[in-house]
CSV table of C-alpha atoms in Angstrom, one decimal:
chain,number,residue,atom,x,y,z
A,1388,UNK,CA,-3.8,14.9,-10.3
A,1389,UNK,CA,-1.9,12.4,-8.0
A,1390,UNK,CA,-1.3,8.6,-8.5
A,1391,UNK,CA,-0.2,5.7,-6.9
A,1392,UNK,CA,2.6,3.2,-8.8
A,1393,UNK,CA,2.8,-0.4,-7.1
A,1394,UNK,CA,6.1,-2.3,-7.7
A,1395,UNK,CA,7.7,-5.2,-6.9
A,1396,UNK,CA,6.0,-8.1,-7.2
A,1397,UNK,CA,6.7,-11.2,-8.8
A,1398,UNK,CA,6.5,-15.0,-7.7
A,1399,UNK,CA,8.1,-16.8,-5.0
A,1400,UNK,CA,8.0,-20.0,-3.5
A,1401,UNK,CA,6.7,-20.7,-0.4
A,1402,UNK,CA,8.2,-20.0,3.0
A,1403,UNK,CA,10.3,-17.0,0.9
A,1404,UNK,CA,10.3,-13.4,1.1
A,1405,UNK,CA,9.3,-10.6,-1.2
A,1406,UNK,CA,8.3,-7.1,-0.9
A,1407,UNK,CA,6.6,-4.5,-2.7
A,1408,UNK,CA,6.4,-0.8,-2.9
A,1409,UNK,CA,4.0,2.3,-3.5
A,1410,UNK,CA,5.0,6.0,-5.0
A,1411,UNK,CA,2.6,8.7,-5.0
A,1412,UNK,CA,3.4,10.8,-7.7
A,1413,UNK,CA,2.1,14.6,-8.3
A,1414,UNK,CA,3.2,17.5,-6.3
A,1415,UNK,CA,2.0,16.4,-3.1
A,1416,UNK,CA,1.4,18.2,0.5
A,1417,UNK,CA,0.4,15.5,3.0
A,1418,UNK,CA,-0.5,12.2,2.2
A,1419,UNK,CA,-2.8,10.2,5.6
A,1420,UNK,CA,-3.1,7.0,6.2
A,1421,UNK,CA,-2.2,4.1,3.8
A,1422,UNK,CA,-2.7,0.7,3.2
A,1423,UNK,CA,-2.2,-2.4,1.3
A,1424,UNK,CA,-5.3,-4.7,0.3
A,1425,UNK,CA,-5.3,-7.8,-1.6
A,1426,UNK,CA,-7.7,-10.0,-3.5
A,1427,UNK,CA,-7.2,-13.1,-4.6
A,1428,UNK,CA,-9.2,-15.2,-7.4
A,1429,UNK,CA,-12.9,-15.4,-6.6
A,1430,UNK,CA,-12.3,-13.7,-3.2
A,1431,UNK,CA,-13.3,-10.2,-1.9
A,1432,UNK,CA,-10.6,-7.4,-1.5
A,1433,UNK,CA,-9.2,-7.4,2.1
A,1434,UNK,CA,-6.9,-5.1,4.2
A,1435,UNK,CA,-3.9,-6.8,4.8
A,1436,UNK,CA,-2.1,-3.7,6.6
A,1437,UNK,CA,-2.3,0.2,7.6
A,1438,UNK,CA,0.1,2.6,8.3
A,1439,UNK,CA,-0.9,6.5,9.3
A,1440,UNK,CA,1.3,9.4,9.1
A,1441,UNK,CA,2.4,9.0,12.3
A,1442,UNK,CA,3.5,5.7,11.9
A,1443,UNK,CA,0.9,3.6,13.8
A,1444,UNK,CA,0.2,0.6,12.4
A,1445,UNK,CA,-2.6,-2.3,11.7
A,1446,UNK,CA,-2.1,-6.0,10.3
A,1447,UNK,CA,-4.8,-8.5,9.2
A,1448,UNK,CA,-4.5,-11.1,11.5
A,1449,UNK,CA,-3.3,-13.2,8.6
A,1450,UNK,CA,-0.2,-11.7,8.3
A,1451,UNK,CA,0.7,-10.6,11.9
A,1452,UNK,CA,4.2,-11.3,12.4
A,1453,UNK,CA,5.1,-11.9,8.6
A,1454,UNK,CA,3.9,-9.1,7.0
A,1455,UNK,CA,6.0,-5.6,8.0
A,1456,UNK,CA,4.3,-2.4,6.8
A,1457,UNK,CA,6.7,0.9,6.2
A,1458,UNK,CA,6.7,4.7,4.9
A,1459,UNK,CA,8.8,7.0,4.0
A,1460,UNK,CA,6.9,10.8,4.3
A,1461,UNK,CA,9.5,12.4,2.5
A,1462,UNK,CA,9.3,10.4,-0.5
A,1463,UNK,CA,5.7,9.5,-0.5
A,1464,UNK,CA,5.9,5.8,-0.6
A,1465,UNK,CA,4.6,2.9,1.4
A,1466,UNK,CA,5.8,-0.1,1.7
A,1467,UNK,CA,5.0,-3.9,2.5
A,1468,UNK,CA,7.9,-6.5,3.6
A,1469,UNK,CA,6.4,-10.3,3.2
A,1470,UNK,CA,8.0,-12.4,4.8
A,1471,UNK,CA,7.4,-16.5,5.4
A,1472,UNK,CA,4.9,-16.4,2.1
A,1473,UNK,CA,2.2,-18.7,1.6
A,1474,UNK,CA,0.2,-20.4,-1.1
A,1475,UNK,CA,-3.1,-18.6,0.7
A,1476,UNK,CA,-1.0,-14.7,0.0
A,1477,UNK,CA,-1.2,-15.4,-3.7
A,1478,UNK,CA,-3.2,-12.2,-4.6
A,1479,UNK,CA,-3.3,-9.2,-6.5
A,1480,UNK,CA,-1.8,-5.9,-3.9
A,1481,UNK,CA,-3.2,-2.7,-4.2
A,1482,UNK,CA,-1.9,0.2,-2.4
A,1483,UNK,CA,-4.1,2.7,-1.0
A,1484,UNK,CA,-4.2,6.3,0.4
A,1485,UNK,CA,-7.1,7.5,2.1
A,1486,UNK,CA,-6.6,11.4,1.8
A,1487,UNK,CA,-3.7,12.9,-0.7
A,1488,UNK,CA,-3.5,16.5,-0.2
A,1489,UNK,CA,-1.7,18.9,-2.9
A,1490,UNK,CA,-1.6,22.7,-2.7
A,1491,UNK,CA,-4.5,23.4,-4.4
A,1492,UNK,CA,-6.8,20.2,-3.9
A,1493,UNK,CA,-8.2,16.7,-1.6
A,1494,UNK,CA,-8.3,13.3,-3.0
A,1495,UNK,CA,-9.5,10.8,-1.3
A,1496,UNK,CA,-9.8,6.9,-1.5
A,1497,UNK,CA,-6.9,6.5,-4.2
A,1498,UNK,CA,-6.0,3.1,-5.7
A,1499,UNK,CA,-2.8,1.9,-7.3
A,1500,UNK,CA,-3.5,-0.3,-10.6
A,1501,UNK,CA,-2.0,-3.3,-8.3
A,1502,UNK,CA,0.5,-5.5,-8.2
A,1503,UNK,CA,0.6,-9.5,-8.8
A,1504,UNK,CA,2.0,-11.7,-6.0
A,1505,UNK,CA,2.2,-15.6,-6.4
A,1506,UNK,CA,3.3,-18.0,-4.2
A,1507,UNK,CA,4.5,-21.8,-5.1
A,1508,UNK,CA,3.6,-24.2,-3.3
């Protein structure tokens, strides 16, 4: 069985900076590509950014330039750098995996329980 914890967020003004992080826990073998989405009140879940093993990246155009998506293989964590926050980034974060591979099985499509971000105007 594998999981993914999301930590680190919180509230912060506007124009501020805040970042939040994603650990896959179980015994893991690879982990592909992963993401963080948001969805605010009232509002469909978007992608806000993609990272793949590899390191190639994607970013909504929302968040080009302020946004900064990271991994670190080894430990089996993403993460996601906010920086220049807005009122409009208030939203609950989820971290997602597409494909977790341990030694004996495939998940695929794993959620984190989310994380809250708000930003003050």
């Amino acid at each position: 069985q594998v999981q993914l914890v999301e930590s680190g967020g919180g509230l912060v003004q506007a124009g501020g900076s805040l970042g939040v992080s994603c650990v896959a826990s179980g015994i893991i073998f690879r982990i592909n590509t992963m993401g963080w989405y948001r969805q605010a009140p009232g509002k469909q879940r978007e992608l806000v950014a993609r990272i793949t093993t590899g390191g190639t990246t994607y970013y909504a155009d929302s968040v080009k330039g302020r946004f900064t998506i990271s991994r670190n293989n080894a430990k089996n964590t993403v993460y996601l750098q906010m920086n220049s926050l807005k009122p409009e980034d208030t939203a609950v974060y989820y971290c997602n995996a597409d494909e977790i591979a341990t030694m004996s099985s495939r998940y695929f499509d794993i959620w984190g329980q989310g994380t809250l971000v708000t930003v003050s105007s």
